[in-house]
GROMACS .gro file of C-alpha atoms in nm:
model
  233
    1UNK     CA    1   0.000   0.000   0.000
    2UNK     CA    2   0.141   0.338  -0.101
    3UNK     CA    3   0.055   0.636   0.119
    4UNK     CA    4   0.089   0.957  -0.080
    5UNK     CA    5   0.033   1.309   0.050
    6UNK     CA    6   0.069   1.536  -0.249
    7UNK     CA    7   0.027   1.903  -0.323
    8UNK     CA    8  -0.214   1.999  -0.601
    9UNK     CA    9   0.069   2.051  -0.851
   10UNK     CA   10   0.235   1.722  -0.755
   11UNK     CA   11  -0.100   1.547  -0.793
   12UNK     CA   12  -0.142   1.688  -1.145
   13UNK     CA   13   0.216   1.595  -1.240
   14UNK     CA   14   0.160   1.238  -1.117
   15UNK     CA   15  -0.164   1.206  -1.314
   16UNK     CA   16   0.009   1.337  -1.626
   17UNK     CA   17   0.292   1.088  -1.577
   18UNK     CA   18   0.041   0.800  -1.551
   19UNK     CA   19  -0.145   0.925  -1.861
   20UNK     CA   20   0.182   0.944  -2.055
   21UNK     CA   21   0.269   0.592  -1.939
   22UNK     CA   22  -0.071   0.461  -2.051
   23UNK     CA   23  -0.024   0.630  -2.389
   24UNK     CA   24   0.321   0.472  -2.427
   25UNK     CA   25   0.186   0.132  -2.321
   26UNK     CA   26  -0.092   0.149  -2.583
   27UNK     CA   27   0.160   0.245  -2.852
   28UNK     CA   28   0.421  -0.010  -2.747
   29UNK     CA   29   0.174  -0.298  -2.739
   30UNK     CA   30   0.000  -0.172  -3.053
   31UNK     CA   31  -0.338  -0.181  -2.877
   32UNK     CA   32  -0.631  -0.112  -3.108
   33UNK     CA   33  -0.988   0.013  -3.044
   34UNK     CA   34  -1.165  -0.242  -2.825
   35UNK     CA   35  -0.845  -0.392  -2.684
   36UNK     CA   36  -0.827  -0.433  -2.307
   37UNK     CA   37  -0.578  -0.255  -2.085
   38UNK     CA   38  -0.404  -0.435  -1.797
   39UNK     CA   39  -0.592  -0.419  -1.465
   40UNK     CA   40  -0.559  -0.123  -1.226
   41UNK     CA   41  -0.352  -0.342  -0.995
   42UNK     CA   42  -0.111  -0.438  -1.273
   43UNK     CA   43  -0.081  -0.076  -1.393
   44UNK     CA   44  -0.023   0.035  -1.035
   45UNK     CA   45   0.262  -0.211  -0.996
   46UNK     CA   46   0.407  -0.135  -1.340
   47UNK     CA   47   0.404   0.243  -1.286
   48UNK     CA   48   0.487   0.220  -0.910
   49UNK     CA   49   0.195   0.438  -0.804
   50UNK     CA   50  -0.120   0.378  -0.599
   51UNK     CA   51  -0.427   0.216  -0.753
   52UNK     CA   52  -0.634   0.525  -0.664
   53UNK     CA   53  -0.405   0.745  -0.876
   54UNK     CA   54  -0.428   0.498  -1.166
   55UNK     CA   55  -0.808   0.500  -1.129
   56UNK     CA   56  -0.823   0.881  -1.135
   57UNK     CA   57  -0.603   0.897  -1.447
   58UNK     CA   58  -0.824   0.639  -1.620
   59UNK     CA   59  -1.136   0.836  -1.524
   60UNK     CA   60  -0.984   1.147  -1.678
   61UNK     CA   61  -0.914   0.960  -2.003
   62UNK     CA   62  -1.269   0.822  -1.993
   63UNK     CA   63  -1.403   1.176  -1.960
   64UNK     CA   64  -1.225   1.271  -2.284
   65UNK     CA   65  -1.348   0.958  -2.459
   66UNK     CA   66  -1.010   0.787  -2.496
   67UNK     CA   67  -1.080   0.489  -2.270
   68UNK     CA   68  -1.400   0.303  -2.178
   69UNK     CA   69  -1.455   0.110  -1.855
   70UNK     CA   70  -1.703  -0.175  -1.842
   71UNK     CA   71  -1.823  -0.308  -1.504
   72UNK     CA   72  -1.679  -0.650  -1.423
   73UNK     CA   73  -1.487  -0.648  -1.753
   74UNK     CA   74  -1.211  -0.388  -1.731
   75UNK     CA   75  -1.086  -0.085  -1.922
   76UNK     CA   76  -1.072  -0.075  -2.301
   77UNK     CA   77  -0.929   0.150  -2.571
   78UNK     CA   78  -1.212   0.359  -2.719
   79UNK     CA   79  -1.310   0.348  -3.085
   80UNK     CA   80  -1.067   0.611  -3.213
   81UNK     CA   81  -0.757   0.570  -3.428
   82UNK     CA   82  -0.405   0.572  -3.284
   83UNK     CA   83  -0.307   0.901  -3.447
   84UNK     CA   84  -0.614   1.079  -3.306
   85UNK     CA   85  -0.563   0.913  -2.966
   86UNK     CA   86  -0.201   1.026  -2.944
   87UNK     CA   87  -0.296   1.378  -3.048
   88UNK     CA   88  -0.574   1.395  -2.787
   89UNK     CA   89  -0.349   1.258  -2.513
   90UNK     CA   90  -0.079   1.511  -2.595
   91UNK     CA   91  -0.340   1.788  -2.580
   92UNK     CA   92  -0.459   1.662  -2.240
   93UNK     CA   93  -0.103   1.659  -2.106
   94UNK     CA   94  -0.056   2.017  -2.230
   95UNK     CA   95  -0.374   2.144  -2.063
   96UNK     CA   96  -0.321   2.406  -1.797
   97UNK     CA   97  -0.549   2.461  -1.500
   98UNK     CA   98  -0.794   2.736  -1.600
   99UNK     CA   99  -0.742   3.072  -1.436
  100UNK     CA  100  -1.034   3.218  -1.244
  101UNK     CA  101  -1.116   3.478  -1.509
  102UNK     CA  102  -1.144   3.204  -1.773
  103UNK     CA  103  -1.380   3.008  -1.548
  104UNK     CA  104  -1.603   3.312  -1.495
  105UNK     CA  105  -1.604   3.395  -1.869
  106UNK     CA  106  -1.701   3.035  -1.946
  107UNK     CA  107  -1.980   3.055  -1.692
  108UNK     CA  108  -2.119   3.372  -1.856
  109UNK     CA  109  -2.114   3.217  -2.205
  110UNK     CA  110  -2.279   2.897  -2.081
  111UNK     CA  111  -2.547   3.057  -1.868
  112UNK     CA  112  -2.675   3.303  -2.127
  113UNK     CA  113  -2.766   3.004  -2.342
  114UNK     CA  114  -2.867   2.785  -2.047
  115UNK     CA  115  -3.124   3.029  -1.909
  116UNK     CA  116  -3.305   3.050  -2.247
  117UNK     CA  117  -3.321   2.671  -2.271
  118UNK     CA  118  -3.440   2.648  -1.910
  119UNK     CA  119  -3.720   2.898  -1.977
  120UNK     CA  120  -3.827   2.691  -2.277
  121UNK     CA  121  -3.795   2.342  -2.128
  122UNK     CA  122  -3.844   2.374  -1.751
  123UNK     CA  123  -4.078   2.134  -1.576
  124UNK     CA  124  -4.274   2.182  -1.255
  125UNK     CA  125  -4.011   1.983  -1.065
  126UNK     CA  126  -3.740   2.209  -1.212
  127UNK     CA  127  -3.929   2.512  -1.083
  128UNK     CA  128  -3.955   2.354  -0.738
  129UNK     CA  129  -3.580   2.290  -0.735
  130UNK     CA  130  -3.503   2.648  -0.839
  131UNK     CA  131  -3.748   2.788  -0.587
  132UNK     CA  132  -3.588   2.588  -0.303
  133UNK     CA  133  -3.240   2.710  -0.402
  134UNK     CA  134  -3.371   3.067  -0.425
  135UNK     CA  135  -3.527   3.045  -0.079
  136UNK     CA  136  -3.201   2.912   0.069
  137UNK     CA  137  -3.018   3.203  -0.092
  138UNK     CA  138  -3.276   3.452   0.038
  139UNK     CA  139  -3.238   3.327   0.397
  140UNK     CA  140  -2.860   3.374   0.386
  141UNK     CA  141  -2.887   3.721   0.231
  142UNK     CA  142  -3.146   3.846   0.481
  143UNK     CA  143  -2.927   3.718   0.766
  144UNK     CA  144  -2.622   3.895   0.618
  145UNK     CA  145  -2.443   3.561   0.582
  146UNK     CA  146  -2.211   3.448   0.305
  147UNK     CA  147  -2.431   3.308   0.027
  148UNK     CA  148  -2.184   3.222  -0.252
  149UNK     CA  149  -2.268   2.851  -0.241
  150UNK     CA  150  -2.645   2.912  -0.238
  151UNK     CA  151  -2.603   3.161  -0.523
  152UNK     CA  152  -2.428   2.903  -0.739
  153UNK     CA  153  -2.672   2.628  -0.640
  154UNK     CA  154  -2.952   2.841  -0.786
  155UNK     CA  155  -2.757   2.869  -1.111
  156UNK     CA  156  -2.692   2.493  -1.112
  157UNK     CA  157  -3.066   2.436  -1.075
  158UNK     CA  158  -3.116   2.647  -1.387
  159UNK     CA  159  -2.854   2.440  -1.569
  160UNK     CA  160  -3.034   2.122  -1.470
  161UNK     CA  161  -3.360   2.266  -1.602
  162UNK     CA  162  -3.212   2.341  -1.945
  163UNK     CA  163  -3.243   1.975  -2.043
  164UNK     CA  164  -2.891   1.953  -2.187
  165UNK     CA  165  -2.681   1.703  -1.992
  166UNK     CA  166  -2.353   1.826  -2.146
  167UNK     CA  167  -2.411   2.188  -2.040
  168UNK     CA  168  -2.521   2.067  -1.697
  169UNK     CA  169  -2.204   1.860  -1.665
  170UNK     CA  170  -1.983   2.151  -1.769
  171UNK     CA  171  -2.144   2.371  -1.505
  172UNK     CA  172  -2.081   2.103  -1.243
  173UNK     CA  173  -1.715   2.091  -1.348
  174UNK     CA  174  -1.644   2.465  -1.323
  175UNK     CA  175  -1.864   2.549  -1.022
  176UNK     CA  176  -1.636   2.409  -0.743
  177UNK     CA  177  -1.341   2.618  -0.867
  178UNK     CA  178  -1.560   2.928  -0.883
  179UNK     CA  179  -1.681   2.872  -0.526
  180UNK     CA  180  -1.324   2.828  -0.404
  181UNK     CA  181  -1.206   3.153  -0.563
  182UNK     CA  182  -1.507   3.386  -0.553
  183UNK     CA  183  -1.414   3.562  -0.230
  184UNK     CA  184  -1.041   3.550  -0.303
  185UNK     CA  185  -1.078   3.768  -0.613
  186UNK     CA  186  -1.346   4.001  -0.467
  187UNK     CA  187  -1.558   3.975  -0.780
  188UNK     CA  188  -1.885   4.106  -0.636
  189UNK     CA  189  -1.952   4.367  -0.372
  190UNK     CA  190  -2.100   4.206  -0.061
  191UNK     CA  191  -2.314   4.519  -0.013
  192UNK     CA  192  -2.500   4.434  -0.334
  193UNK     CA  193  -2.650   4.109  -0.201
  194UNK     CA  194  -3.005   4.250  -0.180
  195UNK     CA  195  -2.976   4.366  -0.541
  196UNK     CA  196  -2.857   4.021  -0.652
  197UNK     CA  197  -3.145   3.858  -0.466
  198UNK     CA  198  -3.390   4.072  -0.665
  199UNK     CA  199  -3.210   3.974  -0.986
  200UNK     CA  200  -3.242   3.606  -0.896
  201UNK     CA  201  -3.612   3.653  -0.835
  202UNK     CA  202  -3.652   3.825  -1.174
  203UNK     CA  203  -3.467   3.541  -1.349
  204UNK     CA  204  -3.684   3.283  -1.176
  205UNK     CA  205  -4.002   3.471  -1.271
  206UNK     CA  206  -3.898   3.488  -1.640
  207UNK     CA  207  -3.819   3.114  -1.644
  208UNK     CA  208  -4.151   3.036  -1.476
  209UNK     CA  209  -4.333   3.244  -1.738
  210UNK     CA  210  -4.129   3.068  -2.012
  211UNK     CA  211  -4.025   3.406  -2.149
  212UNK     CA  212  -3.692   3.311  -2.310
  213UNK     CA  213  -3.581   3.659  -2.420
  214UNK     CA  214  -3.664   3.816  -2.086
  215UNK     CA  215  -3.484   3.535  -1.903
  216UNK     CA  216  -3.169   3.597  -2.109
  217UNK     CA  217  -3.188   3.974  -2.050
  218UNK     CA  218  -3.238   3.927  -1.676
  219UNK     CA  219  -2.931   3.702  -1.669
  220UNK     CA  220  -2.726   3.960  -1.864
  221UNK     CA  221  -2.830   4.227  -1.614
  222UNK     CA  222  -2.733   3.992  -1.331
  223UNK     CA  223  -2.387   3.945  -1.484
  224UNK     CA  224  -2.297   4.315  -1.512
  225UNK     CA  225  -2.032   4.293  -1.239
  226UNK     CA  226  -1.889   3.974  -1.388
  227UNK     CA  227  -1.865   4.145  -1.729
  228UNK     CA  228  -1.671   4.428  -1.568
  229UNK     CA  229  -1.440   4.180  -1.397
  230UNK     CA  230  -1.373   3.972  -1.710
  231UNK     CA  231  -1.343   4.246  -1.968
  232UNK     CA  232  -1.213   4.536  -1.756
  233UNK     CA  233  -1.511   4.752  -1.854
   0.00000   0.00000   0.00000
C-alpha cells in the first residue's frame, strides 16, 4: 500500500505521468480500439503508483473519450484511431489549470444560453428545485451571511432545467473552482447582495413564465459585475 500526501501541482504531475505511461503502453503494445488494458492493480505495480491514482487517471481519459470502462470487464481503448488518440493525449497533457477569469467567462457564455433553454424546457419539478435554491439564498442574504454557495446552487438548478446534460455537466465541473475563488478575487460587492437577490427573483419569474428573451436579458443584467471583472469595462 502506497501512502501519498501530495500538493495539487504534484497530484497533477503524477496524473500526467500516468497518462503518458498509458499512452506509451498502448503504442508499445499496438493496442487497437476495443483492446483491453491491464488491470488497475497491474498498472499500479508497473508504474509504481497507488491504484487510486491509476483510477483517477483512467477516469480522466474516460471523460475525454479515450478509454472506456465496463463493469466487471475492465478498461478498453475507445473506438478512435491511434493518431487521433495520441494527439488527444498530448493535448490533455498540455492542458493548464484554467485561471479564475477564464472560469467566470465560461460561466457567462454557458449561462446566457442555459437560461433561455431552461425557460423553454423547464418542468414543474425544475421550478420547485429552483425555488428551493432561491429560498435558501434569500435566507442567507437576509441574515447577512455568506451566500456564494447558495447563489451558485440556484444557477446549477437552472442548468439542470435546461435539459442539456452536457451543459449541466460543464457547469458542475467549473462550479467548485468558482466557489473556491469567488471571495479571493473580490468579484462582487457584498453590499449588493439585496440587489442580486432581486435579480435572482426576476430570473426565476422569467423562467416560470417561459419568457426566453426576458430570461436571457435578466441574466445579462445579473452578470454586469462579472462582465466588468472579465473584460475590464
